[in-house]
Amino acid sequence: MFAASKIQRRAFTASARNLSKVTVLGAAGGIGQPLSLLLKLNPRVTELALYDIRGSPGVGADISHVNTKSSVKGYDASPEGLAAALKGSEVVLIPAGVPRKPGMTRDDLFNTNASIVRDLAKAAAKHSPEASLLIIANPVNSTVPIVAEVFKNAGVYNPKKLFGVTTLDVVRASRFVSEIKDTDPKDENITVVGGHSGVTIVPLFSQSSHPDLSSDAELVKRVQFGGDEVVKAKDGAGSATLSMAMAGARMADSVLRAAQGEKGVIEPTFVESPLYKDQGVDFFSSQVELGPNGVETIHPIGPVDAAEEKLIEACLGDLKKNIEKGVAFVAANPGN
Ligand SMILES: NC(=O)C1=CN([C@@H]2O[C@H](COP(=O)(O)OP(=O)(O)OC[C@H]3O[C@@H](n4cnc5c(N)ncnc54)[C@H](O)[C@@H]3O)[C@@H](O)[C@H]2O)C=CC1
Ligand SMILES: O=C([O-])CC(=O)C(=O)O
């Protein structure tokens, strides 16, 4: 108890002084590079720590020439480099891991990415246990529970500080709707709930200003499988990186704004959630109000129509399996 409140006080003090170290693990990758650049442009970030198993000193040197006030360092690929990148961090973003190729599902990435995320989570539990962790690496439905299990094993799990980044799904939904309705995407606020893969992604158009769109099966499918569009177009060269960097930078900014005292900051994000716990689904993405200590309020789903009810039902079955797979992985492979 005492340790937790001391940690919270320290984090709050740094935030109140508006000193925010942000760390990117996987900083030299397709997402990591543009994400790091966007974070360098964010005045709320005062120190940017970049880590990767290859190339982060170069990315750090490059970004450090951008003329904004924050300091930037690309750390060596070593346990010491990783520890230093994490130490004192307020927000840690994890895009480290392999992306999909055409024909793969996100779950096909599990075998490679589960151990990458587990090992980075172990380092974070040791060196930055109080940080907000923003998990981008896929399959998010499983990597977030993996991080939770690692933090539980280390005795430092705080469910208010663990976020699966599902922002890209709402970014896409608002963009796709604006194309159909000829509106400005910034005025489109589409709630997307569930998880982050295929049918676990559930847009709730009935709650938007275009309730008619909930029966547009093609649009619903486009939101659910938007990632596949990019994977196909990149034709073997990976998946969404630039739009994902924008979405990740937006999520990090929201976490920092809330940490610095801004009220009413709401983002959809995949968190440990009470909403479907009675059905054995411990993590779920819905609208979450953020505060100085991370998750402040998890909003209920709200009214949905019959079509959306069916989508949620389909979502829960897959999501439960994805979550259980992550939990089982750490139980069987706790790592060194
Ligand atoms: N949450 C979301 O909405 C999205 C998630 N993704 C996921 O993000 C992940 C990264 O995608 P890309 O950046 O395109 O891949 P990438 O292959 O371009 O970059 C990944 C980077 O991670 C690094 N890395 C690998 N193991 C590491 C370790 N142990 N420690 C530190 N760095 C390590 C690699 O060296 C590489 O630079 C993928 O799993 C992808 O599926 C992609 C788009 C959207
Ligand atoms: O589709 C992928 O594999 C990457 C991803 O998560 C997305 O673009 O939403």
Coordinates of N, CA, C and O and ligand atoms in Angstrom, one line a residue, residues 100 106 109 138 168-169 172 196 227-228 231 239-240, ligand 2:
R100 N 2.1 -8.2 -39.6 CA 1.5 -9.2 -40.5 C 2.0 -9.1 -41.9 O 2.4 -8.1 -42.4
R106 N -3.9 -11.5 -37.0 CA -3.1 -11.0 -35.9 C -2.7 -12.1 -35.0 O -1.6 -12.1 -34.4
L109 N 0.6 -13.8 -35.2 CA 1.8 -13.2 -34.7 C 2.2 -13.6 -33.3 O 3.2 -13.2 -32.8
N138 N 0.9 -6.5 -31.7 CA -0.2 -7.4 -31.9 C 0.2 -8.8 -31.5 O 1.4 -9.2 -31.5
L168 N -6.6 3.3 -33.3 CA -6.6 3.3 -34.8 C -8.0 2.9 -35.3 O -8.5 3.3 -36.4
D169 N -8.7 2.0 -34.5 CA -10.0 1.6 -35.0 C -11.0 2.8 -35.0 O -11.8 2.9 -35.9
R172 N -10.0 5.1 -37.9 CA -10.5 4.6 -39.2 C -12.0 4.8 -39.3 O -12.5 5.2 -40.4
H196 N -9.1 -5.8 -30.6 CA -8.5 -5.2 -31.8 C -8.1 -6.3 -32.7 O -6.9 -6.5 -33.0
G227 N -7.4 -3.1 -41.1 CA -5.9 -3.4 -41.0 C -5.5 -4.3 -42.2 O -4.5 -4.1 -42.8
D228 N -6.5 -5.2 -42.6 CA -6.2 -6.1 -43.8 C -6.0 -5.3 -45.1 O -5.2 -5.7 -45.9
V231 N -2.5 -4.2 -45.0 CA -1.6 -5.3 -45.2 C -1.5 -5.8 -46.7 O -0.5 -6.0 -47.2
S239 N 2.4 -3.8 -42.2 CA 1.0 -3.4 -41.9 C 1.0 -1.9 -41.7 O 2.0 -1.2 -41.9
A240 N -0.1 -1.4 -41.2 CA -0.2 0.1 -41.0 C 0.9 0.6 -40.0 O 1.1 0.0 -39.0
Ligands
LIG2 O1 -3.6 -5.1 -39.4 C1 -2.6 -5.3 -38.7 O2 -2.0 -6.3 -38.6 C2 -2.1 -4.1 -38.0 C3 -3.2 -3.5 -37.2 O3 -3.4 -4.0 -36.0 C4 -4.0 -2.5 -37.8 O4 -3.7 -2.0 -38.8 O5 -5.1 -2.3 -37.2

